[in-house]
CSV table of C-alpha atoms in Angstrom, one decimal:
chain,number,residue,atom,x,y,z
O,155,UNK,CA,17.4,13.1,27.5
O,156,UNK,CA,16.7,10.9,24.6
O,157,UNK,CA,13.3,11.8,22.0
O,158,UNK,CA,10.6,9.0,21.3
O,159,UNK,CA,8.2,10.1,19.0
O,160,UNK,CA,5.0,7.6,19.3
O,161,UNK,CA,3.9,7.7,16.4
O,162,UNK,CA,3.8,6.1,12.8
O,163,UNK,CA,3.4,9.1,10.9
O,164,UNK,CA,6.0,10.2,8.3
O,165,UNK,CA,4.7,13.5,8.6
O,166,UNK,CA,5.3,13.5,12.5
O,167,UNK,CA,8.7,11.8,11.6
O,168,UNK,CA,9.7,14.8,9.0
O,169,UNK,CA,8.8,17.6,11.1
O,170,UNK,CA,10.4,16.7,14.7
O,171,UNK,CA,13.5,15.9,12.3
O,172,UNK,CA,13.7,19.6,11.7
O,173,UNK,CA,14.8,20.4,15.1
O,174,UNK,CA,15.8,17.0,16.8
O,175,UNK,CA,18.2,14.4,14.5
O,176,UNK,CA,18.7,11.8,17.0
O,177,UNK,CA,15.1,10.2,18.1
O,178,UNK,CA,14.1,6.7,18.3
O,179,UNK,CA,10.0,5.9,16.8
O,180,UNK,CA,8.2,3.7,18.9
O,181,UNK,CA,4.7,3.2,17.5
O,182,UNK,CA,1.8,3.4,19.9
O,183,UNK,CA,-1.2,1.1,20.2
O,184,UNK,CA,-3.3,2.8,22.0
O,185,UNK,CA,-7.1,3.0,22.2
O,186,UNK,CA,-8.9,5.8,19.7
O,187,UNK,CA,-12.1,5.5,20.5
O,188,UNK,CA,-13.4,8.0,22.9
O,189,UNK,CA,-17.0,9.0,25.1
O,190,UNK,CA,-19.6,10.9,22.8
O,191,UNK,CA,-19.3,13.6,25.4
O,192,UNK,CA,-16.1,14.3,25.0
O,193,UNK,CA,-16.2,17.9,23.5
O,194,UNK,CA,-14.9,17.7,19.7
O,195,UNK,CA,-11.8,20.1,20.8
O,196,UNK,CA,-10.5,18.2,23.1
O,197,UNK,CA,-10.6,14.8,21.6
O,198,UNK,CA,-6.9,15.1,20.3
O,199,UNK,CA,-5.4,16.0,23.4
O,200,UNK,CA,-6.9,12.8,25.1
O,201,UNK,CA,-5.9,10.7,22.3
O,202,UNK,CA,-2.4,12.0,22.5
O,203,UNK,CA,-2.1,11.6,25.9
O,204,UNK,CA,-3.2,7.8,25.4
O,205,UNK,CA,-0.5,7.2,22.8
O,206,UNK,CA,1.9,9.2,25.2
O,207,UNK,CA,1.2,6.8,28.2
O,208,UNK,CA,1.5,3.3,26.1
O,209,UNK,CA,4.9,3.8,25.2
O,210,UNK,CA,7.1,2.0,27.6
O,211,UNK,CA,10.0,4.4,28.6
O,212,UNK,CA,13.6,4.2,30.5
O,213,UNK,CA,14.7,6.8,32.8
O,214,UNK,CA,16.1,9.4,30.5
O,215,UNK,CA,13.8,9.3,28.3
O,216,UNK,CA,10.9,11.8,26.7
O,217,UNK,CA,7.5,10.6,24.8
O,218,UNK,CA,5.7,12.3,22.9
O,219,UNK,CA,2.5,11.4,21.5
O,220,UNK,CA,0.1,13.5,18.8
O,221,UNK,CA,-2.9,13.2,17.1
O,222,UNK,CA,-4.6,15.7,14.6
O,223,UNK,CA,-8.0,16.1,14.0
O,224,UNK,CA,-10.1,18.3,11.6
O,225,UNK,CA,-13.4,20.3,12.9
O,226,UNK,CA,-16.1,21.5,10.5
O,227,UNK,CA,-19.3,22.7,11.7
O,228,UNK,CA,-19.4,20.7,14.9
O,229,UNK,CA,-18.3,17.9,12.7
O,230,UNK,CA,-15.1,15.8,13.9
O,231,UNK,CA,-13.3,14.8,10.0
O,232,UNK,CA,-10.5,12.0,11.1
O,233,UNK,CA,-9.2,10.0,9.0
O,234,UNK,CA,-11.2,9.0,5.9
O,235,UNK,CA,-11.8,5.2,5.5
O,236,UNK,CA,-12.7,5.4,1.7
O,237,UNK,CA,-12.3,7.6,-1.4
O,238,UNK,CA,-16.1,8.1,-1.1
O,239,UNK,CA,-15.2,9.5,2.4
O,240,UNK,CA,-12.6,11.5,1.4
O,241,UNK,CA,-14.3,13.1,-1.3
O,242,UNK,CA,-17.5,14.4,0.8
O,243,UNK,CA,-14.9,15.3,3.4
O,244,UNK,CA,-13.1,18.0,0.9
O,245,UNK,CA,-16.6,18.9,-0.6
O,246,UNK,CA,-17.7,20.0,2.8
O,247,UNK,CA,-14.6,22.1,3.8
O,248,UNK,CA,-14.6,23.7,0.5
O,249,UNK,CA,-15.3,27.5,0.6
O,250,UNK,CA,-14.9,27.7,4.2
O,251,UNK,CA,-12.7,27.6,7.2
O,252,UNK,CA,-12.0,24.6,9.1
O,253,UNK,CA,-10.0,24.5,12.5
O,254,UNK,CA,-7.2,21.6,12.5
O,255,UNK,CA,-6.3,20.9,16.3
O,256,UNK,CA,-3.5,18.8,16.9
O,257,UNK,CA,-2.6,17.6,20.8
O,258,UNK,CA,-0.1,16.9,21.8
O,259,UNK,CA,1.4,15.3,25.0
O,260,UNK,CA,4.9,15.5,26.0
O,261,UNK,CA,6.1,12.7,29.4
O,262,UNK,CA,8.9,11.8,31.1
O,263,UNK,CA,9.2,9.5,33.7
O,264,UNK,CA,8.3,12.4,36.5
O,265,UNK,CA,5.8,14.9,34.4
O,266,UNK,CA,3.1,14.9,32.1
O,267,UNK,CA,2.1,18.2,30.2
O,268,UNK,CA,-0.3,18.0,27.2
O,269,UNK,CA,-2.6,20.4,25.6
O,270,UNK,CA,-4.7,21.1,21.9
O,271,UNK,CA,-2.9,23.2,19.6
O,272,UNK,CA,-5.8,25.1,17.0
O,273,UNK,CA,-5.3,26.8,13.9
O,274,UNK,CA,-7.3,28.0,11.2
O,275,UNK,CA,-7.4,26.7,7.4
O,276,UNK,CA,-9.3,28.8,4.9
O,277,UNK,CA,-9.7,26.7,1.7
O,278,UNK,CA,-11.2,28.6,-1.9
O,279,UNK,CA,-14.0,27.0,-3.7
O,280,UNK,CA,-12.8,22.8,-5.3
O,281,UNK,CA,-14.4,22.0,-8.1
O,282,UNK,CA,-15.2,18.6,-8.3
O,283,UNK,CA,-12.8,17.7,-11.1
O,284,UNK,CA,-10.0,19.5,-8.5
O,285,UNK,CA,-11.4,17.2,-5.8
O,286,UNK,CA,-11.9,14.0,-7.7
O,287,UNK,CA,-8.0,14.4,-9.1
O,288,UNK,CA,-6.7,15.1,-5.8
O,289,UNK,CA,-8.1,12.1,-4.7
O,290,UNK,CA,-7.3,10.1,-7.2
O,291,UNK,CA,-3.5,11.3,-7.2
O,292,UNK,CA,-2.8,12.1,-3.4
O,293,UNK,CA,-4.9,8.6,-2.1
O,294,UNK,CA,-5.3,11.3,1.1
O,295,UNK,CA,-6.7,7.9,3.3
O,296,UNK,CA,-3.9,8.2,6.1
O,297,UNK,CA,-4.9,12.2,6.6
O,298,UNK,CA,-7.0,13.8,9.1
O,299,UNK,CA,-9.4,15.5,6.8
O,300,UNK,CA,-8.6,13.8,3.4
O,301,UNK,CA,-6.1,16.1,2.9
O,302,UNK,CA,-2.3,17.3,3.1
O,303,UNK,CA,-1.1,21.0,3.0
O,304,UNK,CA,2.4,20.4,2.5
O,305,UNK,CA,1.0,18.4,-1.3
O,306,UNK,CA,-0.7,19.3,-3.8
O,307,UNK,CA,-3.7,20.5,-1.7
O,308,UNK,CA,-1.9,23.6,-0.6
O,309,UNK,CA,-3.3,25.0,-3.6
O,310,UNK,CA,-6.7,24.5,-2.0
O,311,UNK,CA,-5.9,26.9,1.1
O,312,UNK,CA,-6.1,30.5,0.6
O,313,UNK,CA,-4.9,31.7,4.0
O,314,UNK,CA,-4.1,30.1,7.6
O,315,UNK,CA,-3.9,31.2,11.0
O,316,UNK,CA,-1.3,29.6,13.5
O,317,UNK,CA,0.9,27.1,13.5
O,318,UNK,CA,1.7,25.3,9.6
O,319,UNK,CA,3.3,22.5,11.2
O,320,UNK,CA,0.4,22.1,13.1
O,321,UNK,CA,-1.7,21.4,10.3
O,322,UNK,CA,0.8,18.9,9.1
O,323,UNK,CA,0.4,17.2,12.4
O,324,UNK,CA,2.8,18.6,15.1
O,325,UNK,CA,2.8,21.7,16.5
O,326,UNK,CA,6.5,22.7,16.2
O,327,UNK,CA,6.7,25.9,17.6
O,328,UNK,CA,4.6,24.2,20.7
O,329,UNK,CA,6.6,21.5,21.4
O,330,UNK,CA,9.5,23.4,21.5
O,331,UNK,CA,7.9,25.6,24.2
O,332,UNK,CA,7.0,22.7,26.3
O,333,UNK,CA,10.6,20.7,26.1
């Protein structure tokens, strides 16, 4: 079976690399918004699954779509439209745990499995100047949460729980379950 990965993301790109060198990108369009109701969790998943179902596929073919979203108290942190953003984003997490959950649907032409992949980020106390610098530097805009783990703000986390890859923004060790 041949690999699409819809998605944009070099990140994405990078880490399915690691286990799969022949796959073909087809970027999705699909719809982000989603129901105030949805529960925070679970908003990845759906929005994998809609990038998932956009991608027009042949026969021997698998999708998979991903999205990545940061939760701080009961606060969803996507993707930060300005440096203003980004900065109060880092402020918030720092000192404290966040929970990064990815989801992540995998479809061929006769199934569909998908699910939300959590783990855990413990980031130490930022001073501003680290924050401010990182920002500056980094320009973390395209990241869920302002920041990247695999840069420079690695030095921000002090411990994780589950799945690194995850918190890059595909659960390896998942999606090798599932295919």
């Amino acid at each position: 079976m041949k690999i699409v990965l819809g998605s944009k993301s070099p990140r994405r790109k990078e880490i399915l690399s690691l286990v799969c060198d022949n796959f073909e990108i087809r970027v999705s369009d699909a719809d982000e918004s989603y129901s105030p109701d949805t529960p925070l969790s679970e908003v990845p998943k759906i929005l994998a699954e809609r990038k998932a179902m956009v991608i027009e596929m042949a026969e021997d073919e698998i999708v998979i779509g991903s999205d990545t979203v940061v939760l701080i108290d009961n606060e969803l942190l996507g993707k930060p439209k300005t440096r203003e953003n980004a900065t109060r984003m880092l402020k918030k997490m720092s000192g404290k745990a966040h929970l990064v959950v990815s989801g992540i649907c995998v479809r061929s032409k006769d199934k569909i499995y998908s699910e939300a992949v959590t783990s855990t980020v413990y980031m130490r106390e930022l001073t501003d100047r680290e924050i401010e610098k990182y920002v500056d530097v980094w320009k973390p805009l395209d990241k869920a949460g302002a920041y990247g783990i695999q840069e420079m703000a690695g030095s921000f986390v002090s411990r994780i729980e589950g799945d690194f890859y995850n918190i890059v923004g595909l659960p390896l060790c998942r999606l090798m379950e599932i295919l």
